[in-house]
């Protein structure tokens, strides 16, 4: 589906009602496909601007007969703002977002304070935000703004979403470059 301004009817799109997880910036979707197979009980939506990456994911979905992934092409912020209802997602995953290392480009980073607030508003109470980065400076930024978002808190309850993360394609490169991986898991406060 291309990004638009209509709320997604996930029950119709997936043909079933199940916990909804949104993965932002799935790249070529290697981890997306692995997670979908490990979590057959969830409806997994993957959003990506990079068309060739989505093409690879679609090919893998077909090859492996994966039935619980749907893909969106376009900007994840627009998806969250216009296509996802408030308090509707069981989880949001952001694995290795582009770090935009130069200070003058920091405003291009996906995980701005407003994006944390937007993500939190789309999570169900108790829903989970799972973020990973290999970039030390972005990790500090993510920790600062994620911890400052009043609707998010350190997760200390069980959720229906796995926090196991397969190595993503991008992470594989980061490992080879010797970069440390930082991982963050927040929950939307329940009341
Ligand atoms: C560094 S790659 C990581 C890809 C994948 N998660 C992985 O770990 O292999 C970041 C991805 O986020 C995508 N991206 C960046 N901004 C986005 C946005 N606003 N909406 C959707 N995707 C975005 C980029 O196109 C890119 O494929």
Coordinates of N, CA and C and ligand atoms in Angstrom, one line a residue:
X1 N 0.9 -1.2 0.0 CA 0.0 0.0 0.0 C 0.9 1.2 0.0
X2 N 0.5 2.2 -0.8 CA 1.2 3.5 -0.7 C 0.7 4.3 0.4
X3 N 1.5 5.2 1.0 CA 1.1 6.0 2.1 C 0.0 7.0 1.6
X4 N -1.0 7.1 2.4 CA -2.1 8.0 2.1 C -2.6 8.7 3.3
X5 N -3.9 9.1 3.3 CA -4.4 9.8 4.4 C -5.7 9.1 5.0
X6 N -5.9 7.9 4.6 CA -7.0 7.1 5.1 C -6.5 6.2 6.3
X7 N -7.3 6.1 7.3 CA -7.0 5.1 8.4 C -7.0 3.7 7.8
X8 N -6.0 2.9 8.2 CA -6.0 1.5 7.7 C -6.9 0.7 8.5
X9 N -7.8 -0.1 7.8 CA -8.6 -1.1 8.5 C -7.8 -2.4 8.5
X10 N -7.1 -2.6 9.6 CA -6.1 -3.7 9.6 C -6.9 -5.1 9.6
X11 N -8.1 -5.1 10.2 CA -8.8 -6.4 10.2 C -9.1 -6.8 8.7
X12 N -9.5 -5.8 7.9 CA -9.8 -6.1 6.5 C -8.5 -6.4 5.7
X13 N -7.5 -5.7 6.0 CA -6.2 -5.8 5.3 C -5.6 -7.2 5.5
X14 N -5.6 -7.6 6.8 CA -5.0 -8.9 7.1 C -6.0 -10.1 7.1
X15 N -7.3 -9.7 7.0 CA -8.3 -10.8 7.0 C -8.4 -11.4 8.4
X16 N -8.0 -10.7 9.4 CA -8.1 -11.2 10.8 C -7.8 -10.1 11.8
X17 N -8.3 -10.2 13.0 CA -8.0 -9.3 14.0 C -6.9 -9.9 14.9
X18 N -5.8 -9.2 15.1 CA -4.6 -9.7 15.9 C -3.8 -8.6 16.3
X19 N -2.9 -8.8 17.3 CA -2.1 -7.6 17.8 C -1.4 -7.0 16.6
X20 N -1.3 -5.7 16.6 CA -0.7 -5.0 15.4 C 0.7 -4.4 15.8
X21 N 1.7 -4.7 15.0 CA 3.0 -4.2 15.2 C 3.4 -3.4 13.9
X22 N 4.0 -2.3 14.1 CA 4.5 -1.5 13.0 C 6.0 -1.4 13.1
X23 N 6.7 -1.8 12.0 CA 8.1 -1.7 11.9 C 8.5 -0.5 11.0
X24 N 9.3 0.4 11.5 CA 9.6 1.6 10.7 C 11.0 1.5 10.1
X25 N 11.1 1.6 8.8 CA 12.4 1.5 8.1 C 12.9 0.1 8.1
X26 N 12.1 -0.8 7.4 CA 12.5 -2.2 7.5 C 13.6 -2.5 6.5
X27 N 14.1 -1.6 5.7 CA 15.2 -1.9 4.7 C 14.8 -3.0 3.8
X28 N 15.6 -4.0 3.7 CA 15.3 -5.1 2.8 C 14.4 -6.2 3.5
X29 N 14.2 -6.0 4.8 CA 13.2 -6.8 5.5 C 13.6 -8.2 5.9
X30 N 14.9 -8.4 6.0 CA 15.4 -9.7 6.4 C 14.9 -10.0 7.8
X31 N 15.1 -9.0 8.7 CA 14.6 -9.2 10.1 C 13.1 -9.2 10.2
X32 N 12.4 -8.4 9.4 CA 11.0 -8.4 9.3 C 10.4 -9.8 9.1
X33 N 11.0 -10.4 8.0 CA 10.5 -11.8 7.6 C 10.7 -12.8 8.8
X34 N 11.9 -12.7 9.4 CA 12.3 -13.6 10.4 C 11.3 -13.4 11.6
X35 N 11.0 -12.2 12.0 CA 10.2 -11.9 13.1 C 8.7 -12.3 12.8
X36 N 8.3 -12.2 11.6 CA 6.9 -12.5 11.2 C 6.8 -14.1 11.4
X37 N 7.8 -14.8 11.0 CA 7.7 -16.3 11.1 C 7.7 -16.7 12.6
X38 N 8.5 -15.9 13.4 CA 8.6 -16.2 14.8 C 7.3 -15.8 15.6
X39 N 6.5 -14.9 15.0 CA 5.3 -14.4 15.7 C 4.1 -14.5 14.8
X40 N 3.7 -15.7 14.5 CA 2.6 -15.9 13.5 C 1.3 -15.3 14.1
X41 N 1.3 -15.0 15.4 CA 0.0 -14.5 16.0 C -0.1 -13.0 15.9
X42 N 0.9 -12.3 15.3 CA 0.8 -10.9 15.2 C 0.6 -10.4 13.7
X43 N -0.1 -9.3 13.5 CA -0.2 -8.6 12.2 C 1.0 -7.6 12.1
X44 N 1.9 -7.8 11.2 CA 3.1 -7.0 11.2 C 3.1 -6.1 9.9
X45 N 3.1 -4.8 10.2 CA 3.1 -3.8 9.1 C 4.5 -3.3 9.0
X46 N 5.1 -3.2 7.8 CA 6.4 -2.7 7.7 C 6.4 -1.5 6.7
X47 N 6.9 -0.4 7.2 CA 6.9 0.9 6.4 C 8.4 1.2 6.0
X48 N 8.5 1.6 4.7 CA 9.9 1.9 4.2 C 9.7 2.8 3.0
X49 N 10.7 3.8 2.9 CA 10.6 4.7 1.7 C 11.4 4.1 0.5
X50 N 12.3 3.1 0.8 CA 13.2 2.6 -0.2 C 12.6 1.5 -1.0
X51 N 12.1 1.8 -2.2 CA 11.3 0.8 -3.0 C 12.1 -0.5 -3.2
X52 N 13.4 -0.5 -3.6 CA 14.0 -1.8 -3.9 C 14.1 -2.7 -2.6
X53 N 14.2 -2.0 -1.4 CA 14.2 -2.8 -0.2 C 12.8 -3.5 0.0
X54 N 11.8 -2.8 -0.3 CA 10.4 -3.4 -0.2 C 10.3 -4.5 -1.2
X55 N 10.8 -4.3 -2.4 CA 10.7 -5.4 -3.4 C 11.4 -6.7 -2.9
X56 N 12.5 -6.5 -2.2 CA 13.2 -7.7 -1.7 C 12.3 -8.4 -0.6
X57 N 11.7 -7.6 0.2 CA 10.9 -8.1 1.2 C 9.6 -8.8 0.6
X58 N 9.0 -8.2 -0.4 CA 7.9 -8.8 -1.0 C 8.3 -10.2 -1.7
X59 N 9.5 -10.2 -2.3 CA 9.9 -11.5 -2.9 C 10.1 -12.6 -1.8
X60 N 10.6 -12.2 -0.6 CA 10.8 -13.1 0.4 C 9.5 -13.6 1.0
X61 N 8.5 -12.7 1.1 CA 7.2 -13.0 1.6 C 6.6 -14.1 0.7
X62 N 6.7 -13.9 -0.6 CA 6.2 -14.8 -1.6 C 6.9 -16.2 -1.5
X63 N 8.2 -16.1 -1.5 CA 9.1 -17.3 -1.5 C 8.7 -18.2 -0.3
X64 N 8.6 -17.5 0.9 CA 8.5 -18.3 2.2 C 7.0 -18.4 2.6
X65 N 6.1 -17.9 1.7 CA 4.7 -18.0 2.0 C 4.3 -17.4 3.3
X66 N 4.8 -16.2 3.6 CA 4.5 -15.5 4.9 C 3.2 -14.8 4.7
X67 N 2.3 -15.0 5.7 CA 0.9 -14.4 5.5 C 0.6 -13.2 6.4
X68 N 1.5 -13.0 7.4 CA 1.2 -12.0 8.4 C 2.0 -10.7 8.3
X69 N 2.5 -10.4 7.1 CA 3.2 -9.1 6.8 C 2.4 -8.3 5.8
X70 N 2.3 -7.0 6.0 CA 1.7 -6.1 5.0 C 2.7 -4.9 4.9
X71 N 3.0 -4.4 3.7 CA 4.0 -3.4 3.6 C 3.4 -2.0 3.1
X72 N 4.0 -1.0 3.6 CA 3.6 0.4 3.2 C 4.8 1.1 2.6
X73 N 4.6 1.8 1.5 CA 5.7 2.6 1.0 C 5.5 4.0 1.2
X74 N 6.5 4.7 1.9 CA 6.4 6.1 2.2 C 6.9 6.4 3.5
X75 N 6.5 7.6 4.0 CA 7.1 8.2 5.2 C 6.4 7.7 6.5
X76 N 7.1 7.1 7.4 CA 6.5 6.5 8.6 C 5.8 7.5 9.4
X77 N 6.3 8.8 9.4 CA 5.6 9.8 10.2 C 4.2 10.0 9.7
X78 N 4.1 10.1 8.4 CA 2.7 10.2 7.8 C 1.9 9.0 8.1
X79 N 2.4 7.8 8.1 CA 1.7 6.6 8.4 C 1.1 6.8 9.8
X80 N 2.0 7.1 10.7 CA 1.6 7.2 12.1 C 0.5 8.3 12.3
X81 N 0.7 9.4 11.6 CA -0.2 10.6 11.8 C -1.6 10.3 11.2
X82 N -1.6 9.7 10.0 CA -2.8 9.7 9.2 C -3.5 8.3 9.1
X83 N -2.7 7.2 9.2 CA -3.2 5.9 8.8 C -3.4 5.0 10.0
X84 N -2.8 5.4 11.1 CA -2.9 4.5 12.3 C -3.7 5.2 13.4
X85 N -4.7 4.5 13.9 CA -5.5 5.1 14.9 C -4.8 5.2 16.3
X86 N -5.1 6.3 17.1 CA -4.6 6.4 18.4 C -4.8 5.1 19.2
X87 N -3.9 4.7 20.1 CA -4.1 3.6 21.0 C -4.4 2.3 20.3
X88 N -3.7 2.0 19.1 CA -4.1 0.8 18.4 C -2.9 -0.2 18.1
X89 N -1.7 0.2 18.4 CA -0.6 -0.6 18.1 C 0.0 -1.3 19.3
X90 N 0.2 -2.6 19.2 CA 0.8 -3.4 20.3 C 2.3 -3.1 20.4
X91 N 2.9 -2.8 19.3 CA 4.3 -2.5 19.3 C 4.7 -1.7 18.1
X92 N 5.9 -1.0 18.3 CA 6.5 -0.2 17.2 C 8.0 -0.6 17.3
X93 N 8.6 -1.0 16.1 CA 10.0 -1.3 16.0 C 10.7 -0.3 15.2
X94 N 11.9 0.1 15.6 CA 12.7 1.0 14.8 C 14.1 0.5 14.9
X95 N 14.5 -0.3 13.9 CA 15.9 -0.9 14.0 C 16.8 -0.2 13.1
X96 N 17.8 0.4 13.7 CA 18.9 1.1 12.9 C 18.4 2.2 12.1
X97 N 17.7 3.2 12.7 CA 17.3 4.3 11.9 C 18.6 5.1 11.4
X98 N 18.4 5.8 10.3 CA 19.6 6.6 9.8 C 20.0 7.6 10.8
X99 N 21.4 7.6 11.1 CA 21.8 8.4 12.3 C 22.0 9.9 12.0
X100 N 22.1 10.2 10.7 CA 22.4 11.7 10.4 C 23.4 12.2 11.3
X101 N 24.7 11.8 11.2 CA 25.7 12.1 12.2 C 26.1 13.6 12.3
X102 N 26.0 14.4 11.2 CA 26.4 15.8 11.3 C 25.3 16.6 12.1
X103 N 25.8 17.5 12.9 CA 24.9 18.3 13.8 C 23.9 19.0 12.9
X104 N 24.3 19.5 11.8 CA 23.3 20.3 11.0 C 22.2 19.5 10.4
X105 N 22.4 18.1 10.4 CA 21.4 17.2 9.9 C 20.6 16.6 11.0
X106 N 20.9 16.9 12.2 CA 20.2 16.2 13.3 C 18.6 16.4 13.2
X107 N 18.2 17.5 12.6 CA 16.8 17.7 12.5 C 16.1 16.7 11.6
X108 N 17.0 16.0 10.8 CA 16.4 14.9 9.9 C 16.2 13.6 10.6
X109 N 16.8 13.5 11.8 CA 16.6 12.2 12.5 C 15.2 11.9 12.7
X110 N 14.8 10.6 12.5 CA 13.4 10.2 12.7 C 12.9 10.4 14.1
X111 N 13.8 10.0 15.1 CA 13.3 9.9 16.5 C 13.5 11.3 17.2
X112 N 12.7 12.2 16.8 CA 12.6 13.5 17.4 C 11.7 13.4 18.6
X113 N 11.7 14.4 19.5 CA 10.8 14.4 20.6 C 9.3 14.2 20.2
X114 N 9.0 14.9 19.1 CA 7.6 14.8 18.6 C 7.3 13.4 18.1
X115 N 8.3 12.8 17.5 CA 8.0 11.4 17.0 C 7.8 10.4 18.1
X116 N 8.6 10.6 19.2 CA 8.3 9.8 20.4 C 6.9 10.0 20.9
X117 N 6.5 11.2 21.0 CA 5.1 11.5 21.4 C 4.1 10.9 20.5
X118 N 4.3 11.0 19.2 CA 3.4 10.4 18.2 C 3.3 8.9 18.3
X119 N 4.5 8.3 18.4 CA 4.6 6.8 18.6 C 3.8 6.4 19.8
X120 N 4.1 7.1 20.9 CA 3.5 6.7 22.2 C 1.9 6.8 22.1
X121 N 1.5 7.8 21.4 CA 0.0 8.0 21.2 C -0.6 6.9 20.4
X122 N 0.1 6.3 19.5 CA -0.4 5.2 18.7 C -0.3 3.9 19.3
X123 N 0.5 3.8 20.4 CA 0.6 2.5 21.1 C -0.7 2.3 22.0
X124 N -1.1 1.1 22.2 CA -2.1 0.8 23.2 C -1.4 1.0 24.6
X125 N -2.2 1.3 25.6 CA -1.6 1.4 26.9 C -0.9 0.0 27.2
X126 N 0.3 0.0 27.6 CA 1.1 -1.2 27.8 C 1.8 -1.7 26.5
X127 N 1.6 -1.0 25.4 CA 2.3 -1.3 24.2 C 3.8 -0.9 24.2
X128 N 4.6 -1.5 23.3 CA 6.0 -1.4 23.5 C 6.7 -0.7 22.3
X129 N 7.7 0.1 22.6 CA 8.5 0.7 21.5 C 9.9 0.1 21.7
X130 N 10.4 -0.6 20.6 CA 11.7 -1.2 20.6 C 12.6 -0.6 19.6
X131 N 13.7 0.0 20.0 CA 14.6 0.7 19.2 C 16.0 0.1 19.3
X132 N 16.7 0.0 18.2 CA 18.2 -0.4 18.2 C 19.0 0.5 17.3
X133 N 20.2 0.9 17.8 CA 21.1 1.7 16.9 C 22.5 1.2 17.1
X134 N 23.3 1.4 16.1 CA 24.8 1.1 16.2 C 25.6 2.4 16.3
X135 N 24.8 3.6 16.4 CA 25.5 4.9 16.4 C 25.5 5.5 17.8
X136 N 26.7 5.7 18.4 CA 26.8 6.1 19.8 C 26.1 7.4 20.1
X137 N 26.3 8.4 19.2 CA 25.7 9.7 19.4 C 24.2 9.7 19.3
X138 N 23.7 8.9 18.3 CA 22.3 8.8 18.2 C 21.7 8.0 19.4
X139 N 22.5 7.1 19.9 CA 22.0 6.3 21.0 C 21.7 7.2 22.2
X140 N 22.7 8.2 22.4 CA 22.5 9.2 23.5 C 21.3 10.0 23.3
X141 N 21.1 10.4 22.1 CA 19.9 11.3 21.7 C 18.6 10.5 21.9
X142 N 18.6 9.2 21.5 CA 17.4 8.4 21.6 C 17.1 8.2 23.1
X143 N 18.2 7.9 23.9 CA 17.9 7.7 25.3 C 17.4 9.0 26.0
X144 N 17.9 10.1 25.6 CA 17.5 11.4 26.2 C 16.0 11.7 25.9
X145 N 15.7 11.6 24.6 CA 14.3 12.0 24.2 C 13.3 10.9 24.5
X146 N 13.7 9.7 24.4 CA 12.8 8.6 24.7 C 12.5 8.6 26.2
X147 N 13.5 8.8 27.1 CA 13.3 8.9 28.5 C 12.5 10.1 28.9
X148 N 12.6 11.2 28.1 CA 11.8 12.4 28.4 C 10.4 12.4 28.0
X149 N 10.0 11.4 27.2 CA 8.6 11.3 26.8 C 7.7 10.8 27.9
X150 N 6.8 11.7 28.4 CA 6.1 11.3 29.7 C 5.1 10.1 29.5
X151 N 4.7 9.7 28.3 CA 3.8 8.6 28.1 C 4.6 7.3 28.0
X152 N 5.9 7.3 28.0 CA 6.7 6.1 27.9 C 7.5 5.9 29.3
X153 N 7.7 4.6 29.6 CA 8.4 4.2 30.8 C 9.2 3.0 30.6
X154 N 10.2 2.7 31.4 CA 10.9 1.4 31.3 C 9.9 0.3 31.4
X155 N 10.1 -0.7 30.6 CA 9.1 -1.8 30.5 C 9.3 -2.7 31.7
X156 N 8.3 -3.0 32.5 CA 8.5 -4.0 33.5 C 7.3 -4.9 33.6
X157 N 6.7 -5.1 32.4 CA 5.5 -6.0 32.4 C 5.7 -6.9 31.1
X158 N 4.9 -8.0 31.1 CA 4.9 -8.9 29.9 C 4.2 -8.2 28.8
X159 N 4.6 -8.4 27.6 CA 3.9 -8.0 26.4 C 3.7 -9.1 25.4
X160 N 2.7 -9.1 24.5 CA 2.6 -10.2 23.6 C 3.6 -10.1 22.4
X161 N 4.5 -9.1 22.5 CA 5.4 -8.9 21.4 C 6.8 -9.4 21.8
X162 N 7.5 -10.1 21.0 CA 8.8 -10.6 21.4 C 9.8 -9.4 21.4
X163 N 10.7 -9.5 22.3 CA 11.8 -8.5 22.3 C 13.1 -9.1 21.8
X164 N 13.0 -10.4 21.3 CA 14.1 -11.0 20.6 C 14.3 -10.3 19.3
X165 N 15.5 -10.0 18.9 CA 15.6 -9.3 17.6 C 16.6 -10.1 16.8
X166 N 16.2 -10.6 15.6 CA 17.2 -11.2 14.7 C 18.2 -10.2 14.2
X167 N 19.4 -10.6 13.9 CA 20.3 -9.6 13.3 C 19.8 -9.0 12.0
X168 N 19.7 -7.7 11.9 CA 19.2 -7.1 10.7 C 20.3 -7.0 9.7
X169 N 20.0 -6.7 8.4 CA 21.0 -6.6 7.4 C 22.0 -5.5 7.7
X170 N 21.4 -4.4 8.2 CA 22.2 -3.3 8.5 C 23.1 -3.6 9.7
X171 N 22.6 -4.3 10.7 CA 23.3 -4.6 11.9 C 24.5 -5.5 11.6
X172 N 24.3 -6.3 10.6 CA 25.4 -7.2 10.2 C 26.6 -6.4 9.8
X173 N 26.4 -5.4 9.1 CA 27.5 -4.5 8.6 C 28.1 -3.8 9.9
X174 N 27.3 -3.4 10.8 CA 27.7 -2.7 12.0 C 28.6 -3.6 12.8
X175 N 28.2 -4.9 12.9 CA 29.0 -5.8 13.7 C 30.4 -6.0 13.1
X176 N 30.4 -6.0 11.7 CA 31.7 -6.2 11.0 C 32.6 -4.9 11.2
X177 N 31.9 -3.8 11.4 CA 32.7 -2.5 11.6 C 33.1 -2.4 13.0
X178 N 32.6 -3.3 13.9 CA 33.0 -3.3 15.3 C 32.2 -2.3 16.1
X179 N 31.1 -1.8 15.6 CA 30.3 -0.8 16.4 C 29.5 -1.5 17.5
X180 N 29.3 -0.8 18.6 CA 28.5 -1.4 19.7 C 27.0 -1.1 19.4
X181 N 26.2 -2.0 19.8 CA 24.7 -1.9 19.5 C 24.1 -1.5 20.8
X182 N 23.3 -0.4 20.7 CA 22.5 0.0 21.9 C 21.0 -0.3 21.6
X183 N 20.3 -0.8 22.6 CA 19.0 -1.2 22.4 C 18.1 -0.6 23.5
X184 N 16.9 -0.2 23.1 CA 16.0 0.5 24.1 C 14.6 -0.1 24.0
X185 N 14.0 -0.4 25.1 CA 12.6 -0.9 25.1 C 11.8 -0.1 26.1
X186 N 10.8 0.6 25.6 CA 9.9 1.4 26.5 C 8.5 0.8 26.4
X187 N 7.7 1.0 27.4 CA 6.3 0.7 27.3 C 5.5 1.9 27.5
X188 N 4.3 2.0 26.8 CA 3.4 3.1 27.0 C 2.7 2.9 28.4
X189 N 2.8 3.9 29.2 CA 2.3 3.8 30.6 C 0.8 3.4 30.5
X190 N 0.4 2.6 31.5 CA -0.9 1.9 31.3 C -2.1 2.8 31.7
X191 N -1.8 3.8 32.5 CA -3.0 4.7 32.9 C -2.7 6.1 32.7
Ligands
LIG1 C1 20.0 2.2 8.1 S1 18.6 1.6 7.4 C2 18.1 0.2 8.4 C3 17.3 -0.8 7.7 C4 16.9 -2.1 8.5 N1 16.0 -1.7 9.7 C5 18.1 -2.8 8.9 O1 18.4 -2.8 10.1 O2 18.7 -3.5 8.1 C6 17.3 2.8 7.7 C7 16.1 2.6 6.8 O3 15.1 3.5 7.3 C8 14.4 4.0 6.1 N2 13.7 5.2 6.5 C9 14.3 6.4 6.9 N3 13.4 7.3 7.2 C10 12.2 6.8 7.0 C11 10.9 7.2 7.1 N4 10.6 8.5 7.5 N5 9.9 6.4 6.9 C12 10.1 5.1 6.5 N6 11.4 4.6 6.3 C13 12.4 5.4 6.6 C14 15.5 4.1 5.1 O4 15.0 4.1 3.8 C15 16.4 2.9 5.4 O5 16.1 1.8 4.6

